[in-house]
CSV table of C-alpha atoms and ligand atoms in Angstrom, one decimal:
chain,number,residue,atom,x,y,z
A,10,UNK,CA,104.1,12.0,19.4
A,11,UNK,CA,106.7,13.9,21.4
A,12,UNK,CA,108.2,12.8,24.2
A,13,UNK,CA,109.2,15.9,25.7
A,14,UNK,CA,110.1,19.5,24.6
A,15,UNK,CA,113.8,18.8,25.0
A,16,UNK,CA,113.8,15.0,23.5
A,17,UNK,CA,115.1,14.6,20.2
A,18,UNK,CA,113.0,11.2,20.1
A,19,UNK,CA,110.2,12.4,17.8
A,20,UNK,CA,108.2,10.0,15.9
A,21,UNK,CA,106.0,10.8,13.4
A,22,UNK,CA,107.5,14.0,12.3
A,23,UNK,CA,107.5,13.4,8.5
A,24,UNK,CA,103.5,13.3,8.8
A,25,UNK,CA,103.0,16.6,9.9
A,26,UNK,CA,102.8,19.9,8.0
A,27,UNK,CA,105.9,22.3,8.0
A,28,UNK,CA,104.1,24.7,10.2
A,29,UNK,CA,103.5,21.9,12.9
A,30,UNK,CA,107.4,20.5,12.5
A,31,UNK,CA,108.3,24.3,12.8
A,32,UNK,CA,106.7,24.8,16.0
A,33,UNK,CA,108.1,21.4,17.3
A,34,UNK,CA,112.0,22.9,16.1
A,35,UNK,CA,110.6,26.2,17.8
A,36,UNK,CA,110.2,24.6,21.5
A,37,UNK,CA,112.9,22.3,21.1
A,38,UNK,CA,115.4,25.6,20.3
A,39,UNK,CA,115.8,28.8,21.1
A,40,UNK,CA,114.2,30.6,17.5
A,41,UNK,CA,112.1,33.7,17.0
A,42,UNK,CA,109.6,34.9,14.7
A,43,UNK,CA,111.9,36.5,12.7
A,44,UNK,CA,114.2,33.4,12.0
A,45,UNK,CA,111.0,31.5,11.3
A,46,UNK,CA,110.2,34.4,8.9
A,47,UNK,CA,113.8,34.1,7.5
A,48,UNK,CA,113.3,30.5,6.7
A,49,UNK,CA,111.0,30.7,4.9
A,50,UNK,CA,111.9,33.1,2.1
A,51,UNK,CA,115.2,32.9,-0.1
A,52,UNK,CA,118.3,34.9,1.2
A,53,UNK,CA,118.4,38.7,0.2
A,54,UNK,CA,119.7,39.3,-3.4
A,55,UNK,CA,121.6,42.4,-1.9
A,56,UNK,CA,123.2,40.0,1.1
A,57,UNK,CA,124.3,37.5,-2.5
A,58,UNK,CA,125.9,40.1,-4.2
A,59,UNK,CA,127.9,40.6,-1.4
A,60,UNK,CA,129.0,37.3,-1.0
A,61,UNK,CA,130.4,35.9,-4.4
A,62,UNK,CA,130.6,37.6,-7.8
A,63,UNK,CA,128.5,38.2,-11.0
A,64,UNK,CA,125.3,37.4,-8.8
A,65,UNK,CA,121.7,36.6,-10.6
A,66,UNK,CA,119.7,35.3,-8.3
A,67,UNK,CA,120.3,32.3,-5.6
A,68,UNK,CA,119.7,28.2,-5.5
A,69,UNK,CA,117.5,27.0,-2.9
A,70,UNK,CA,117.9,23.4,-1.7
A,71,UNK,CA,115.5,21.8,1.3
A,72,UNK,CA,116.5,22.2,5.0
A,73,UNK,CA,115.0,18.9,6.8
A,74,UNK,CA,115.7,18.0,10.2
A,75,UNK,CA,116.9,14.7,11.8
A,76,UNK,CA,115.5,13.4,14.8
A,77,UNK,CA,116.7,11.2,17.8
A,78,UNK,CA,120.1,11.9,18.0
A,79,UNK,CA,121.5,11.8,21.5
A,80,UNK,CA,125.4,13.1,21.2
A,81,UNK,CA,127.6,12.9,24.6
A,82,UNK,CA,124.5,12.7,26.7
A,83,UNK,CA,122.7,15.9,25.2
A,84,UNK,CA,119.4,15.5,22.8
A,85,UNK,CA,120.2,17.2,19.1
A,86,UNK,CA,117.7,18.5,16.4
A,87,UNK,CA,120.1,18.1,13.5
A,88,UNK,CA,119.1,20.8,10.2
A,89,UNK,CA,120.3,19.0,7.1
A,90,UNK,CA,120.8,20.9,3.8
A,91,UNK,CA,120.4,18.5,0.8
A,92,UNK,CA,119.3,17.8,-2.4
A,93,UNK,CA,119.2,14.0,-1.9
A,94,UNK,CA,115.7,12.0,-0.5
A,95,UNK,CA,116.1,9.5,2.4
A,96,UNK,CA,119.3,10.9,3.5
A,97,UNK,CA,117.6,13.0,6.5
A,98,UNK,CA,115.1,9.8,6.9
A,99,UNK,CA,118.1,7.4,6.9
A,100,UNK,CA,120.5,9.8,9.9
A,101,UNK,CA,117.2,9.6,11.8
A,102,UNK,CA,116.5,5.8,11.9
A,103,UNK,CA,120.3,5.3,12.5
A,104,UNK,CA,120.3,7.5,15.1
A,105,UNK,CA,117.1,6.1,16.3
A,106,UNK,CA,119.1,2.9,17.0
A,107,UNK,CA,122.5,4.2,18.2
A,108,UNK,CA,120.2,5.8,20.8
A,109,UNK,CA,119.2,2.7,22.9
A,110,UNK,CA,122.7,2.2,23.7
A,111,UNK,CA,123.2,5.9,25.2
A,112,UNK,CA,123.8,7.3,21.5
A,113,UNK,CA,126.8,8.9,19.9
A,114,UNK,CA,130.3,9.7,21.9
A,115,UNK,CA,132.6,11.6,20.5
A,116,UNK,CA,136.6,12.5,20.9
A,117,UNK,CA,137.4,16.0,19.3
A,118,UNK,CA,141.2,17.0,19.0
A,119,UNK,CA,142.2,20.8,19.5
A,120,UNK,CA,141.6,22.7,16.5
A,121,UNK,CA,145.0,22.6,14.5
A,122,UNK,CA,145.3,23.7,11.2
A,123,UNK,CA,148.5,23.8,8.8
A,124,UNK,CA,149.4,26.2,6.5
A,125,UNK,CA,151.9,24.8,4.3
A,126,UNK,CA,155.3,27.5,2.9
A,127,UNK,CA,157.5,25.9,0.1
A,128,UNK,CA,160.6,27.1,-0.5
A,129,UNK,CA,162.9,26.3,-3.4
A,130,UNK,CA,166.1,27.0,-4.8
A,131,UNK,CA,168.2,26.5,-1.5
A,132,UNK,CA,171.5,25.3,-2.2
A,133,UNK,CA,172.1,24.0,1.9
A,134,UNK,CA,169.0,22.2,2.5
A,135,UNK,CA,170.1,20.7,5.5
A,136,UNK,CA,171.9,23.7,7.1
A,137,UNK,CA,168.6,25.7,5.8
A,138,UNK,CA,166.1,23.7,7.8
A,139,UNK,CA,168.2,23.9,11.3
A,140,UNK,CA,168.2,27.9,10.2
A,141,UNK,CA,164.5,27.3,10.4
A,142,UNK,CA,164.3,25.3,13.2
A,143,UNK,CA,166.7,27.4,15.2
A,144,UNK,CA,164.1,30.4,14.6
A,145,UNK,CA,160.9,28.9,15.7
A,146,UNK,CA,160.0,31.2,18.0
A,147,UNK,CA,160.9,34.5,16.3
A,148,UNK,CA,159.2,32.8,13.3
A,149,UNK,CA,155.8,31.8,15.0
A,150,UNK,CA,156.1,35.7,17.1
A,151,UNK,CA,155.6,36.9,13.5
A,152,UNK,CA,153.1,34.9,12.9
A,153,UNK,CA,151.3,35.3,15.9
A,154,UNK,CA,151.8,39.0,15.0
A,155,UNK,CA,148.8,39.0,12.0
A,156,UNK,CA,146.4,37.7,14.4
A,157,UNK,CA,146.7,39.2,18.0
A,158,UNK,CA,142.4,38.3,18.2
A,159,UNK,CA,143.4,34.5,17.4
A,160,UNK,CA,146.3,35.2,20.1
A,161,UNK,CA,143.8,36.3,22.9
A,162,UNK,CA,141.9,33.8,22.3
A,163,UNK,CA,144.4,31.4,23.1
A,164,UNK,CA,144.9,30.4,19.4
A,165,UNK,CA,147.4,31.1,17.3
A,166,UNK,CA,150.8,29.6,15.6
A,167,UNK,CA,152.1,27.2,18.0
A,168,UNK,CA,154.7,24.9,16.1
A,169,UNK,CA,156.5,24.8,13.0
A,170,UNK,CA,157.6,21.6,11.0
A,171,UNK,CA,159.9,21.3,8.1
A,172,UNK,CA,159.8,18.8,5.8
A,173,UNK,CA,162.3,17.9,3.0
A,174,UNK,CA,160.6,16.7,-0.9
A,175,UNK,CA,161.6,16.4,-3.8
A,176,UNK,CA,160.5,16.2,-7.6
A,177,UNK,CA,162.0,14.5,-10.3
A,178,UNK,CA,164.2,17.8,-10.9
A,179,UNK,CA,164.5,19.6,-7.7
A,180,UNK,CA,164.6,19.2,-3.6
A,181,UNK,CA,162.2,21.8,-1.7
A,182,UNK,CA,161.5,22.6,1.8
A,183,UNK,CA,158.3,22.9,3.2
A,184,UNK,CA,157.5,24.4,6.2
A,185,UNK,CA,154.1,23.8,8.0
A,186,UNK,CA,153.1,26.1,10.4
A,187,UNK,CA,150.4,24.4,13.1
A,188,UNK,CA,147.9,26.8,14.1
A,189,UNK,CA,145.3,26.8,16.5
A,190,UNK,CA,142.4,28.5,14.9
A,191,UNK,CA,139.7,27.8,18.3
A,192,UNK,CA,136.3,28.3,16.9
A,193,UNK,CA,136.8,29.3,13.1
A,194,UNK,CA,137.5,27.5,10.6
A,195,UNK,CA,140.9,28.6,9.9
A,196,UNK,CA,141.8,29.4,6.2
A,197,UNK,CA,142.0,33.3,6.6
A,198,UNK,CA,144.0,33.4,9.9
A,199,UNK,CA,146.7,30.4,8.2
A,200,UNK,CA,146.9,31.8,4.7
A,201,UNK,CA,147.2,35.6,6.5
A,202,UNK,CA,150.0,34.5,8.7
A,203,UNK,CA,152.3,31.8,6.4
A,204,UNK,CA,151.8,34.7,3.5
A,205,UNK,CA,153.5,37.2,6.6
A,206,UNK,CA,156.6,34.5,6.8
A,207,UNK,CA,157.6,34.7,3.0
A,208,UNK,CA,160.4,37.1,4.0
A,209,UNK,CA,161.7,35.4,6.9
A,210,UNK,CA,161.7,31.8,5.4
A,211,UNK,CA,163.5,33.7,2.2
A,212,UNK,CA,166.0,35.0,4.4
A,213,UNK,CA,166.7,31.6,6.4
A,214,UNK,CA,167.4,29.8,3.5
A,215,UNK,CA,168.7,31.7,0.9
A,216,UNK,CA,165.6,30.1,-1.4
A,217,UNK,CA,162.5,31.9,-3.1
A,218,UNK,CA,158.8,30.8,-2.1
A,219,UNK,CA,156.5,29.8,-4.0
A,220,UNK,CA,153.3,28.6,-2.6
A,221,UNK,CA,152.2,29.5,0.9
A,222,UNK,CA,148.9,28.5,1.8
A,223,UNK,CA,146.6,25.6,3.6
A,224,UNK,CA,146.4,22.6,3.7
A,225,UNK,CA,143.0,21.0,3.6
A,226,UNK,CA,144.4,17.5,4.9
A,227,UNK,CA,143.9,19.1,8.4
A,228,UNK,CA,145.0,15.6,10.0
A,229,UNK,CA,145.6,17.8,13.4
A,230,UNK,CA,142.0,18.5,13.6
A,231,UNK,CA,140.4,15.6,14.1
A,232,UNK,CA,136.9,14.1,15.0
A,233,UNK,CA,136.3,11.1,16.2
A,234,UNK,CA,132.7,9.6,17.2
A,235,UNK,CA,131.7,5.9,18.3
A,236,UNK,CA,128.3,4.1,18.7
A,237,UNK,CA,126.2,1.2,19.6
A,238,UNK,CA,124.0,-0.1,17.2
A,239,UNK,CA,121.2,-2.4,19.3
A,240,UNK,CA,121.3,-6.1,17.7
A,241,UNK,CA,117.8,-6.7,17.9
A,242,UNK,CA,116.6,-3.6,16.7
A,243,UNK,CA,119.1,-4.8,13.3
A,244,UNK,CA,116.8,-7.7,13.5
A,245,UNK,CA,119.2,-9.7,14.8
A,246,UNK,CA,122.6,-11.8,14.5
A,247,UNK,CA,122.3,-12.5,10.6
A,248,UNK,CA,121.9,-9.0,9.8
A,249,UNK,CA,124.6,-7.8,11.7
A,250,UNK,CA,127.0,-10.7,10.0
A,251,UNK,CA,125.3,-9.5,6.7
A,252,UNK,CA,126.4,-5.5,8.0
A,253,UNK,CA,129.9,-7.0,8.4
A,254,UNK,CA,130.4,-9.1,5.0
A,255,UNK,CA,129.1,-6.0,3.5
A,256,UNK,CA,131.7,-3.3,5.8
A,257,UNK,CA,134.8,-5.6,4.7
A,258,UNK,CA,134.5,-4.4,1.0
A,259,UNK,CA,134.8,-0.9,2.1
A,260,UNK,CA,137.8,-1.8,4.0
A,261,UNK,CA,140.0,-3.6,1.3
A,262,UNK,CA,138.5,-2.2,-1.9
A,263,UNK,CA,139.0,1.8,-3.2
A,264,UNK,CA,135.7,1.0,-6.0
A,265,UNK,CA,133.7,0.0,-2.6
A,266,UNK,CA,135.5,2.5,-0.2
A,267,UNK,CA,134.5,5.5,-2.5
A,268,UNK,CA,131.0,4.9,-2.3
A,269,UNK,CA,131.3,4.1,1.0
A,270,UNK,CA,132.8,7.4,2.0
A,271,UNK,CA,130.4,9.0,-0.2
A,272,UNK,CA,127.3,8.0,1.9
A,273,UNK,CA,128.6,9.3,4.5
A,274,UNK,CA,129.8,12.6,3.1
A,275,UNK,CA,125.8,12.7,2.6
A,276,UNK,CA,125.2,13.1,6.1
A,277,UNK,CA,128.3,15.5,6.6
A,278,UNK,CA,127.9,18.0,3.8
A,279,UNK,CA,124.5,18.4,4.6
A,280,UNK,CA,125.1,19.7,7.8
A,281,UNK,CA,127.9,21.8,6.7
A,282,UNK,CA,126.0,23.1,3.9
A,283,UNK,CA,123.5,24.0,6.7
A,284,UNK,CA,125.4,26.0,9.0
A,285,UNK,CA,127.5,28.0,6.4
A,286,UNK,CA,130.4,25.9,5.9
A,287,UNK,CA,132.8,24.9,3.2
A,288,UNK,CA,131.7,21.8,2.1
A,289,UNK,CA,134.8,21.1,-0.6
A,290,UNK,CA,137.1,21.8,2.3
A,291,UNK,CA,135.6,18.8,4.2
A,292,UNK,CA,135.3,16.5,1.3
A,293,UNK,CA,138.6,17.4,-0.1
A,294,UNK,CA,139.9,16.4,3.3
A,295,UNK,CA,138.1,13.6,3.9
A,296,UNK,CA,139.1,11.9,1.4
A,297,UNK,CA,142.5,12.7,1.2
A,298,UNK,CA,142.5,11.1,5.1
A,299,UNK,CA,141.2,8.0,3.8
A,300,UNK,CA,143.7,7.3,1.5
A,301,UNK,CA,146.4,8.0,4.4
A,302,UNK,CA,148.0,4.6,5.1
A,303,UNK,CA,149.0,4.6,0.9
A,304,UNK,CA,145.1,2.9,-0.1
A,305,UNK,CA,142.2,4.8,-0.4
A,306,UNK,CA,139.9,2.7,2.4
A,307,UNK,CA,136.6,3.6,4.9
A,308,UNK,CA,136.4,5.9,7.2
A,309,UNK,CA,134.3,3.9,9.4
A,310,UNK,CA,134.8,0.4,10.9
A,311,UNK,CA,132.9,-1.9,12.7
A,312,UNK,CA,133.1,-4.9,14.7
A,313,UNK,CA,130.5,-7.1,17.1
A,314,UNK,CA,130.5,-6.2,20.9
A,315,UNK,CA,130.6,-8.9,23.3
A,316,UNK,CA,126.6,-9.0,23.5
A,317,UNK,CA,126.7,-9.4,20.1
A,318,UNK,CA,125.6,-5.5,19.0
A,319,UNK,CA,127.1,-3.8,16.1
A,320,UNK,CA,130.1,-1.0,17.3
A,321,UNK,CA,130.4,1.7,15.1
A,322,UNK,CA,133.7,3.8,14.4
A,323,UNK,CA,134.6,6.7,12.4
A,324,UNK,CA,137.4,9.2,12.7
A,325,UNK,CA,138.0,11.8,9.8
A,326,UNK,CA,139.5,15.5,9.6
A,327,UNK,CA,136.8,18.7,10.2
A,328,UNK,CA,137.9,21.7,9.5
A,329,UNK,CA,135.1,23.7,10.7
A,330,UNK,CA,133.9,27.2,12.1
A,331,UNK,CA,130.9,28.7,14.1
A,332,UNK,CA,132.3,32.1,13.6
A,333,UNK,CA,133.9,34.1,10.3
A,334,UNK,CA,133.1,32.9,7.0
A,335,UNK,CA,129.2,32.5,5.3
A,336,UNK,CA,128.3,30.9,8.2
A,337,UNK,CA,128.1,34.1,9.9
A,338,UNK,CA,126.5,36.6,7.5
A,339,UNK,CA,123.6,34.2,6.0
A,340,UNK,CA,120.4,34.4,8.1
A,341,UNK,CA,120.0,30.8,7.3
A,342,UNK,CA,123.2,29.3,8.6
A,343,UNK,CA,123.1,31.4,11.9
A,344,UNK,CA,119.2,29.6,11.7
A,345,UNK,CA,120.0,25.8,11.9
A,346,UNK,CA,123.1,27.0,14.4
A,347,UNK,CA,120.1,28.2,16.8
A,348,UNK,CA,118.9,24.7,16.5
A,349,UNK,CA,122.4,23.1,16.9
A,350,UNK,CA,122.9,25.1,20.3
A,351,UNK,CA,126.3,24.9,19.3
A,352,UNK,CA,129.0,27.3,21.6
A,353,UNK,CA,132.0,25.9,19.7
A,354,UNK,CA,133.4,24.3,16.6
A,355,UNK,CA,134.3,21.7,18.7
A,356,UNK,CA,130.8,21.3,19.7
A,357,UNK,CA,130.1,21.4,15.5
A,358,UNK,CA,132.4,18.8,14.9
A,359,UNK,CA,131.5,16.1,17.6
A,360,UNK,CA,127.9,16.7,15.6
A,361,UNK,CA,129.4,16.2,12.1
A,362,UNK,CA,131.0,12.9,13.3
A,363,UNK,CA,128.1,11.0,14.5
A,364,UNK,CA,125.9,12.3,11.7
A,365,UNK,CA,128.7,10.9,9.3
A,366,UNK,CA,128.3,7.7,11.0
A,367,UNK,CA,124.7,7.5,11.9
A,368,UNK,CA,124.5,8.1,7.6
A,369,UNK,CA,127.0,5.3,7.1
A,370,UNK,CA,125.4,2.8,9.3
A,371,UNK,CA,121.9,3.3,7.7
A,372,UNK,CA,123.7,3.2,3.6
A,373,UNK,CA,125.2,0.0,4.8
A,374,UNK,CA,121.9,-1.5,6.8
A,375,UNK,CA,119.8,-0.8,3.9
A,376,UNK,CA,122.2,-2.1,1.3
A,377,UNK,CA,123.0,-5.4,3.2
A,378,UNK,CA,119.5,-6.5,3.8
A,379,UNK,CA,116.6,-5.0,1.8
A,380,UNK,CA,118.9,-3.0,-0.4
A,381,UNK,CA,118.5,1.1,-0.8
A,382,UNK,CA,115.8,1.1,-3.2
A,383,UNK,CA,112.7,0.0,-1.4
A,384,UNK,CA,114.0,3.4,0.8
A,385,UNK,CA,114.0,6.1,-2.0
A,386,UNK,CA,111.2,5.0,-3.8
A,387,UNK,CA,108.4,6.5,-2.1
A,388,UNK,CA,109.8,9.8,-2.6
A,389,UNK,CA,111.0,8.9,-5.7
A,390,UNK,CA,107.4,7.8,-6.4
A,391,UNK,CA,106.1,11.2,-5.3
A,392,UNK,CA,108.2,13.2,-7.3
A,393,UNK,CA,107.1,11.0,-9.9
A,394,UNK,CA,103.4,11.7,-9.5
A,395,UNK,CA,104.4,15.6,-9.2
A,396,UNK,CA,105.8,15.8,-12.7
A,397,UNK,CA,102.7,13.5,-14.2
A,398,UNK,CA,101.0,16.3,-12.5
A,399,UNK,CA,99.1,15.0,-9.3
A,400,UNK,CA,98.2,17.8,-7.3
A,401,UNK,CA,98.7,18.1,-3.2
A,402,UNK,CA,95.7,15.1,-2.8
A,403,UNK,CA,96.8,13.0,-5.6
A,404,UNK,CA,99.7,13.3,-4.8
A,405,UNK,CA,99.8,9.8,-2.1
A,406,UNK,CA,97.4,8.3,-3.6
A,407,UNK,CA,99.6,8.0,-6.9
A,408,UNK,CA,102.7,7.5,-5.3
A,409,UNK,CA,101.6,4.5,-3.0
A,410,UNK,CA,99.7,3.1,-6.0
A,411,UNK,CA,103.0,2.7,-7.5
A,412,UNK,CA,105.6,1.9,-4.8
A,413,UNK,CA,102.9,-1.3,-3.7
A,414,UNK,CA,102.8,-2.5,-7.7
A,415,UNK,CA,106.7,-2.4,-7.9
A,416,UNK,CA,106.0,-0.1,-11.1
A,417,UNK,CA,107.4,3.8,-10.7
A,418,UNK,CA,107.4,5.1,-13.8
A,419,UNK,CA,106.2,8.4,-15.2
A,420,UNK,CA,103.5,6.4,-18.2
A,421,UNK,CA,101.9,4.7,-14.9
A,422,UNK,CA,101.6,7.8,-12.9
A,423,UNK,CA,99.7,8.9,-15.8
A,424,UNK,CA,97.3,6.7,-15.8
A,425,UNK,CA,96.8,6.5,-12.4
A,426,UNK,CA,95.5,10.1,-12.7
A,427,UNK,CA,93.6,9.2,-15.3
A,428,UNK,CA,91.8,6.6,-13.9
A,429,UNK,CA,91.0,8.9,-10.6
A,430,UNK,CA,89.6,11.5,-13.1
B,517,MEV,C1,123.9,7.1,-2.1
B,517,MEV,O1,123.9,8.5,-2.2
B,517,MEV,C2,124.9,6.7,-1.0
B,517,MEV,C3,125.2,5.1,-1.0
B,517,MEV,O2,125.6,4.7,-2.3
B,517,MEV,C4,126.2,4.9,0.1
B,517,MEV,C5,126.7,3.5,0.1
B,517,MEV,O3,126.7,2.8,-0.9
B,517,MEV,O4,127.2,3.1,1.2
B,517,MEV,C6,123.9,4.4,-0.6
């Protein structure tokens, strides 16, 4: 069933028990006991209180882990926090695919974030942004001057831009300052340092400030990944036409692109759920990347290769850390980024790309040949047959019964278990 301790090409996974696919995770990676023994139990009420407000109690959701992804050469167990069914199924098959032609390559920018300063009420506008310009490098030294870790790390402010807008009613300046944030994801060390600058861009330009703050467009920062999906393996030439007709509404249509986009924010938020990120962050940019040339559109594209396979595409703004934020204190995060092996957001990000399109690829696949139902209804059909109340060995038996008469419905798990009884 394995095909060695350091292949990510694992078939059969979904049949075994959790402890079985725990000790597979646990030879793959570099886990102990005590992480297992961390998994398995919800995160420590005391840890919660400390890391929002008005705590109660904490929300579990399932961590599942996709198989046979092969990123830049190196074999990946990918942890996937979701709610959803068949979205850990779906990465895996994708990836599954992508891997016969070498798997997923990726092209990561450095990590550049922008923290946006607007100022207002300046009577020179032009002669106020030269002011600004004129200062960059007294105004990125205090910058640089909240953050001297950043700094020796070779992060830190590095440029400044200035940009002229205006309302209705009134012309502004805003300033962003570009900062290298190396392996965090940023917000603290941007917001810390363009709050710092209030009093030097008031002085400049004879204006006030008002907001100072990032900005979650983080179109510096971006990931790109690229793959080869096999042509046989998609059953052939029709299918991948059938992939394409199907792509081309994503590309021209926001109604299509939306949904689109949302599949693969399925694979991507479940990975950044996973190790501690902040999933709104990513969506929020995501999104607002797509819309980027003035129409909300994909964030993947694909075309035929000259053999006739399926090339993959997607390029989209992560803003993500290994190190500061939840990602750091909660014992599961700092679990699935054992698995990762991850040494860099960098390294993060080149996996959030090709999950975002391995999940993309399969949504599309399914919908443009047997659509995406026949895919979530055995689960479907399972949790079904749970709440008709099937225990663990009715439990298949119900749920297959079902998915093979076309007929999933909570009256017909029912009787099902009545007839068995
Ligand atoms: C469902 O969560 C996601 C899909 O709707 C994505 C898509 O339509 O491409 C299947």
């Amino acid at each position: 069933m394995v095909a060695n301790e350091k292949s990510s090409k694992i078939s059969g996974f979904y049949k075994l028990s959790i402890e079985q696919r725990i000790e597979i995770v646990k030879k793959f990676s570099d886990i102990s006991d005590e992480d297992i023994s961390n998994l398995k139990k919800p995160i420590d009420l005391s840890l919660a209180d400390t890391m929002i407000e008005n705590v109660i109690g904490t929300f579990e959701i399932p961590i599942g882990i996709a198989m046979n992804f092969t990123i830049n050469g190196e074999d990946k167990l990918i942890p996937m926090a979701t709610e959803e069914s068949s979205v850990v199924a779906a990465a895996s098959n994708a990836a599954k695919i992508a891997r016969i032609h070498g798997g997923f390559k990726t092209e990561i920018s450095d990590p550049l974030m922008i923290g946006q300063i607007q100022i207002l009420g300046v009577k020179d506008i032009p002669k106020a942004a030269s002011a600004i310009i004129e200062k960059k490098q007294e105004i990125l030294k205090v910058a640089n001057a909240q953050d001297k870790i950043l700094v020796g790390l070779g992060g830190g402010a590095k440029d400044i831009e200035v940009r002229i807008l205006e309302t209705s009613n009134q012309e502004m300046i805003v300033v962003h300052l570009i900062v290298d944030v190396r392996d965090a994801m940023g917000a603290n060390a941007v917001n810390t340092m363009v709050e710092a600058l209030a009093p030097i861009m008031e002085e400049l330009t004879d204006g006030y400030i008002r907001l100072k703050i990032l900005s979650n467009l983080a179109d510096k920062r971006i990931a790109k990944a690229k793959a080869v999906f096999d042509k046989e393996q998609m059953g052939g030439e029709k299918n991948i036409d059938a992939f394409l007709e199907s792509y081309s509404l994503a590309s021209i249509d926001p109604y299509r692109a939306a949904t689109h986009n949302k599949g693969i924010m399925n694979g991507i938020d479940a990975v950044i759920v996973a190790t501690g990120n902040d999933f709104r962050a990513i969506e929020a940019g995501a999104h607002a990347y797509a819309a980027r040339k003035g129409q909300y559109s994909s964030l993947t594209k694909y075309s035929k290769d000259e053999s006739g396979n399926l090339v993959g595409e997607i390029e989209l703004p992560v803003a993500v850390g290994i190190v500061g934020g939840a990602g750091s204190i909660h014992p599961k995060a700092k679990f699935c980024k054992k698995i990762l092996n991850i040494q860099s957001a960098k390294q993060l990000s080149e996996i959030i790309a090709s999950v975002g399109l391995a999940q993309n690829f399969a949504a599309v696949f399914a919908l443009s040949t047997v659509g995406i139902q026949k895919g979530h209804m055995s689960l479907h059909a399972r949790n079904i047959a749970m709440m008709a109340g099937a225990n663990k060995d009715e439990l298949d038996i119900v749920a297959e019964k079902m998915v093979k008469e076309g007929n999933v419905r909570m009256d017909r798990a029912k009787e099902i278990l009545e007839s068995m009884k």
